[in-house]
Short mmCIF file of N, CA, C and O in Angstrom, two decimals:
data_model
loop_
_atom_site.label_atom_id
_atom_site.label_comp_id
_atom_site.label_asym_id
_atom_site.label_seq_id
_atom_site.Cartn_x
_atom_site.Cartn_y
_atom_site.Cartn_z
N MET A 25 0.85 -1.18 0.00
CA MET A 25 0.00 0.00 0.00
C MET A 25 0.89 1.23 0.00
O MET A 25 1.93 1.27 0.66
N ALA A 26 0.50 2.25 -0.73
CA ALA A 26 1.26 3.50 -0.79
C ALA A 26 1.05 4.32 0.48
O ALA A 26 -0.04 4.33 1.06
N LEU A 27 2.08 5.00 0.90
CA LEU A 27 2.02 5.85 2.09
C LEU A 27 0.92 6.90 1.95
O LEU A 27 0.25 7.24 2.91
N ALA A 28 0.68 7.38 0.74
CA ALA A 28 -0.34 8.40 0.49
C ALA A 28 -1.75 7.91 0.83
O ALA A 28 -2.65 8.72 1.01
N MET A 29 -1.96 6.61 0.93
CA MET A 29 -3.28 6.04 1.22
C MET A 29 -3.56 5.95 2.73
O MET A 29 -4.67 5.64 3.12
N MET A 30 -2.56 6.22 3.57
CA MET A 30 -2.74 6.11 5.02
C MET A 30 -3.63 7.23 5.55
O MET A 30 -3.71 8.31 4.97
N GLU A 31 -4.28 6.95 6.67
CA GLU A 31 -5.15 7.92 7.33
C GLU A 31 -4.43 8.56 8.52
O GLU A 31 -3.45 8.02 9.03
N VAL A 32 -4.93 9.69 8.98
CA VAL A 32 -4.36 10.39 10.14
C VAL A 32 -4.41 9.47 11.36
O VAL A 32 -5.41 8.82 11.63
N GLY A 33 -3.28 9.39 12.07
CA GLY A 33 -3.17 8.57 13.27
C GLY A 33 -2.66 7.16 13.00
O GLY A 33 -2.27 6.45 13.92
N GLU A 34 -2.62 6.77 11.75
CA GLU A 34 -2.19 5.42 11.39
C GLU A 34 -0.66 5.32 11.40
O GLU A 34 0.03 6.24 11.00
N THR A 35 -0.14 4.18 11.87
CA THR A 35 1.30 3.91 11.88
C THR A 35 1.57 2.63 11.11
O THR A 35 0.89 1.63 11.33
N ARG A 36 2.56 2.67 10.24
CA ARG A 36 2.95 1.50 9.45
C ARG A 36 4.47 1.47 9.29
O ARG A 36 5.15 2.41 9.67
N VAL A 37 4.96 0.37 8.69
CA VAL A 37 6.39 0.18 8.48
C VAL A 37 6.70 0.34 6.99
O VAL A 37 6.00 -0.20 6.14
N ILE A 38 7.79 1.05 6.69
CA ILE A 38 8.20 1.26 5.31
C ILE A 38 8.78 -0.03 4.75
O ILE A 38 9.65 -0.65 5.37
N GLU A 39 8.30 -0.42 3.56
CA GLU A 39 8.75 -1.67 2.93
C GLU A 39 9.65 -1.45 1.73
O GLU A 39 10.64 -2.13 1.57
N ALA A 40 9.28 -0.52 0.84
CA ALA A 40 10.03 -0.34 -0.40
C ALA A 40 9.75 1.04 -0.99
O ALA A 40 8.91 1.77 -0.48
N PHE A 41 10.45 1.34 -2.09
CA PHE A 41 10.30 2.61 -2.78
C PHE A 41 10.13 2.37 -4.28
O PHE A 41 10.67 1.42 -4.83
N HIS A 42 9.41 3.26 -4.94
CA HIS A 42 9.31 3.29 -6.40
C HIS A 42 10.00 4.56 -6.86
O HIS A 42 10.18 5.49 -6.09
N GLY A 43 10.35 4.60 -8.11
CA GLY A 43 10.88 5.84 -8.67
C GLY A 43 12.36 5.77 -8.98
O GLY A 43 13.00 4.73 -8.86
N LYS A 44 12.89 6.91 -9.38
CA LYS A 44 14.30 7.01 -9.78
C LYS A 44 15.20 6.92 -8.55
O LYS A 44 14.79 7.21 -7.43
N ASP A 45 16.46 6.55 -8.81
CA ASP A 45 17.43 6.40 -7.72
C ASP A 45 17.64 7.71 -6.96
O ASP A 45 17.82 7.70 -5.75
N GLU A 46 17.58 8.85 -7.67
CA GLU A 46 17.77 10.14 -7.00
C GLU A 46 16.65 10.40 -5.98
O GLU A 46 16.90 10.90 -4.89
N VAL A 47 15.44 10.04 -6.36
CA VAL A 47 14.29 10.22 -5.47
C VAL A 47 14.42 9.29 -4.26
O VAL A 47 14.19 9.70 -3.12
N LYS A 48 14.80 8.05 -4.50
CA LYS A 48 14.98 7.09 -3.40
C LYS A 48 16.03 7.59 -2.43
O LYS A 48 15.84 7.54 -1.21
N ARG A 49 17.16 8.10 -2.94
CA ARG A 49 18.22 8.62 -2.08
C ARG A 49 17.74 9.81 -1.28
O ARG A 49 18.03 9.94 -0.08
N HIS A 50 16.98 10.70 -1.91
CA HIS A 50 16.45 11.88 -1.21
C HIS A 50 15.53 11.45 -0.06
O HIS A 50 15.64 11.97 1.06
N LEU A 51 14.64 10.50 -0.32
CA LEU A 51 13.74 10.02 0.72
C LEU A 51 14.52 9.35 1.86
O LEU A 51 14.22 9.54 3.03
N GLN A 52 15.55 8.59 1.52
CA GLN A 52 16.36 7.94 2.55
C GLN A 52 17.12 8.98 3.36
O GLN A 52 17.28 8.82 4.57
N ASP A 53 17.57 10.04 2.73
CA ASP A 53 18.26 11.13 3.46
C ASP A 53 17.32 11.81 4.45
O ASP A 53 17.76 12.31 5.49
N LEU A 54 16.01 11.84 4.12
CA LEU A 54 15.02 12.43 5.03
C LEU A 54 14.65 11.49 6.19
O LEU A 54 13.97 11.90 7.12
N GLY A 55 15.09 10.23 6.11
CA GLY A 55 14.79 9.28 7.19
C GLY A 55 13.85 8.16 6.80
O GLY A 55 13.54 7.29 7.60
N PHE A 56 13.39 8.16 5.56
CA PHE A 56 12.48 7.13 5.09
C PHE A 56 13.31 5.93 4.63
O PHE A 56 13.76 5.89 3.48
N VAL A 57 13.57 4.98 5.53
CA VAL A 57 14.35 3.80 5.20
C VAL A 57 13.51 2.55 5.47
O VAL A 57 12.59 2.58 6.29
N GLN A 58 13.84 1.47 4.77
CA GLN A 58 13.11 0.22 4.95
C GLN A 58 13.17 -0.22 6.41
O GLN A 58 14.21 -0.15 7.05
N GLY A 59 12.02 -0.67 6.92
CA GLY A 59 11.93 -1.14 8.29
C GLY A 59 11.60 -0.06 9.30
O GLY A 59 11.30 -0.37 10.46
N GLU A 60 11.64 1.19 8.90
CA GLU A 60 11.35 2.30 9.82
C GLU A 60 9.84 2.53 9.92
O GLU A 60 9.12 2.40 8.95
N ARG A 61 9.38 2.88 11.12
CA ARG A 61 7.96 3.16 11.33
C ARG A 61 7.66 4.60 10.92
O ARG A 61 8.46 5.50 11.14
N VAL A 62 6.48 4.79 10.31
CA VAL A 62 6.05 6.12 9.90
C VAL A 62 4.60 6.31 10.35
O VAL A 62 3.79 5.40 10.23
N GLN A 63 4.32 7.48 10.92
CA GLN A 63 2.97 7.79 11.41
C GLN A 63 2.47 9.05 10.73
O GLN A 63 3.23 10.01 10.54
N VAL A 64 1.19 9.06 10.35
CA VAL A 64 0.58 10.23 9.73
C VAL A 64 0.01 11.11 10.84
O VAL A 64 -0.85 10.70 11.60
N LEU A 65 0.52 12.35 10.93
CA LEU A 65 0.04 13.29 11.94
C LEU A 65 -1.05 14.20 11.39
O LEU A 65 -1.89 14.68 12.14
N GLY A 66 -1.02 14.47 10.08
CA GLY A 66 -2.02 15.33 9.46
C GLY A 66 -1.91 15.23 7.95
O GLY A 66 -0.92 14.75 7.43
N GLN A 67 -2.95 15.69 7.29
CA GLN A 67 -2.93 15.67 5.82
C GLN A 67 -3.95 16.65 5.25
O GLN A 67 -4.90 17.03 5.91
N ASN A 68 -3.69 17.04 4.01
CA ASN A 68 -4.64 17.84 3.24
C ASN A 68 -4.52 17.40 1.78
O ASN A 68 -3.84 16.41 1.49
N SER A 69 -5.14 18.11 0.87
CA SER A 69 -5.16 17.66 -0.52
C SER A 69 -3.79 17.68 -1.19
O SER A 69 -3.56 16.95 -2.14
N SER A 70 -2.88 18.49 -0.70
CA SER A 70 -1.58 18.59 -1.36
C SER A 70 -0.47 17.79 -0.70
O SER A 70 0.53 17.49 -1.34
N GLY A 71 -0.60 17.44 0.58
CA GLY A 71 0.49 16.73 1.24
C GLY A 71 0.13 16.16 2.59
O GLY A 71 -1.03 16.16 3.00
N MET A 72 1.17 15.68 3.27
CA MET A 72 0.99 15.00 4.55
C MET A 72 2.06 15.48 5.54
O MET A 72 3.16 15.82 5.14
N ILE A 73 1.71 15.45 6.82
CA ILE A 73 2.67 15.68 7.90
C ILE A 73 2.92 14.32 8.52
O ILE A 73 1.98 13.66 8.99
N LEU A 74 4.18 13.89 8.53
CA LEU A 74 4.53 12.55 8.97
C LEU A 74 5.51 12.61 10.13
O LEU A 74 6.27 13.58 10.27
N LEU A 75 5.52 11.56 10.93
CA LEU A 75 6.49 11.41 12.01
C LEU A 75 7.37 10.22 11.68
O LEU A 75 6.89 9.09 11.59
N VAL A 76 8.66 10.50 11.45
CA VAL A 76 9.64 9.45 11.12
C VAL A 76 10.85 9.67 12.00
O VAL A 76 11.42 10.77 12.02
N LYS A 77 11.27 8.65 12.74
CA LYS A 77 12.44 8.73 13.62
C LYS A 77 12.32 9.89 14.60
O LYS A 77 13.29 10.57 14.91
N GLY A 78 11.10 10.18 15.06
CA GLY A 78 10.88 11.24 16.03
C GLY A 78 10.89 12.64 15.45
O GLY A 78 10.85 13.62 16.19
N VAL A 79 10.92 12.76 14.13
CA VAL A 79 10.98 14.06 13.46
C VAL A 79 9.75 14.24 12.59
O VAL A 79 9.34 13.33 11.88
N ARG A 80 9.15 15.44 12.65
CA ARG A 80 7.99 15.74 11.80
C ARG A 80 8.49 16.19 10.43
O ARG A 80 9.36 17.06 10.33
N ILE A 81 7.91 15.59 9.39
CA ILE A 81 8.31 15.89 8.03
C ILE A 81 7.06 16.14 7.19
O ILE A 81 6.12 15.36 7.24
N ALA A 82 7.07 17.22 6.39
CA ALA A 82 5.99 17.49 5.45
C ALA A 82 6.41 16.89 4.11
O ALA A 82 7.53 17.11 3.65
N LEU A 83 5.52 16.10 3.51
CA LEU A 83 5.82 15.42 2.26
C LEU A 83 4.65 15.59 1.31
O LEU A 83 3.50 15.39 1.72
N ASN A 84 4.93 15.94 0.05
CA ASN A 84 3.82 16.09 -0.89
C ASN A 84 3.31 14.71 -1.31
O ASN A 84 4.01 13.71 -1.18
N ARG A 85 2.10 14.66 -1.80
CA ARG A 85 1.47 13.38 -2.14
C ARG A 85 2.20 12.65 -3.27
O ARG A 85 2.19 11.43 -3.32
N GLY A 86 2.83 13.39 -4.17
CA GLY A 86 3.58 12.76 -5.25
C GLY A 86 4.69 11.87 -4.72
O GLY A 86 4.87 10.74 -5.17
N LEU A 87 5.43 12.37 -3.74
CA LEU A 87 6.49 11.56 -3.12
C LEU A 87 5.90 10.47 -2.24
O LEU A 87 6.43 9.37 -2.18
N ALA A 88 4.80 10.77 -1.56
CA ALA A 88 4.19 9.79 -0.66
C ALA A 88 3.67 8.57 -1.42
O ALA A 88 3.62 7.47 -0.88
N THR A 89 3.31 8.75 -2.69
CA THR A 89 2.83 7.60 -3.47
C THR A 89 3.97 6.68 -3.87
O THR A 89 3.74 5.54 -4.22
N GLN A 90 5.21 7.14 -3.78
CA GLN A 90 6.36 6.33 -4.16
C GLN A 90 6.92 5.52 -3.01
O GLN A 90 7.86 4.75 -3.19
N ILE A 91 6.35 5.68 -1.80
CA ILE A 91 6.80 4.92 -0.63
C ILE A 91 5.74 3.86 -0.34
O ILE A 91 4.56 4.17 -0.15
N LEU A 92 6.17 2.60 -0.28
CA LEU A 92 5.26 1.50 0.03
C LEU A 92 5.39 1.12 1.50
O LEU A 92 6.50 1.01 2.02
N VAL A 93 4.24 0.93 2.17
CA VAL A 93 4.23 0.58 3.59
C VAL A 93 3.37 -0.67 3.80
O VAL A 93 2.58 -1.05 2.95
N ALA A 94 3.60 -1.29 4.95
CA ALA A 94 2.80 -2.48 5.30
C ALA A 94 2.28 -2.33 6.71
O ALA A 94 2.82 -1.64 7.53
#
């Protein structure tokens, strides 16, 4: 399931990434790595506020669709 499909308050584990290597590296630099837990703190039509490794991160839906969670 894509991260963009998660609801507010939901917590899941990152499984994989889609997209170009540059995008994958950028997401990993932000803390989105396989096996890490991610929680949705808020969302609107353009993006999401996420909690990863204890840090709040704003991510647009385009990038959120490239992260797969379980």
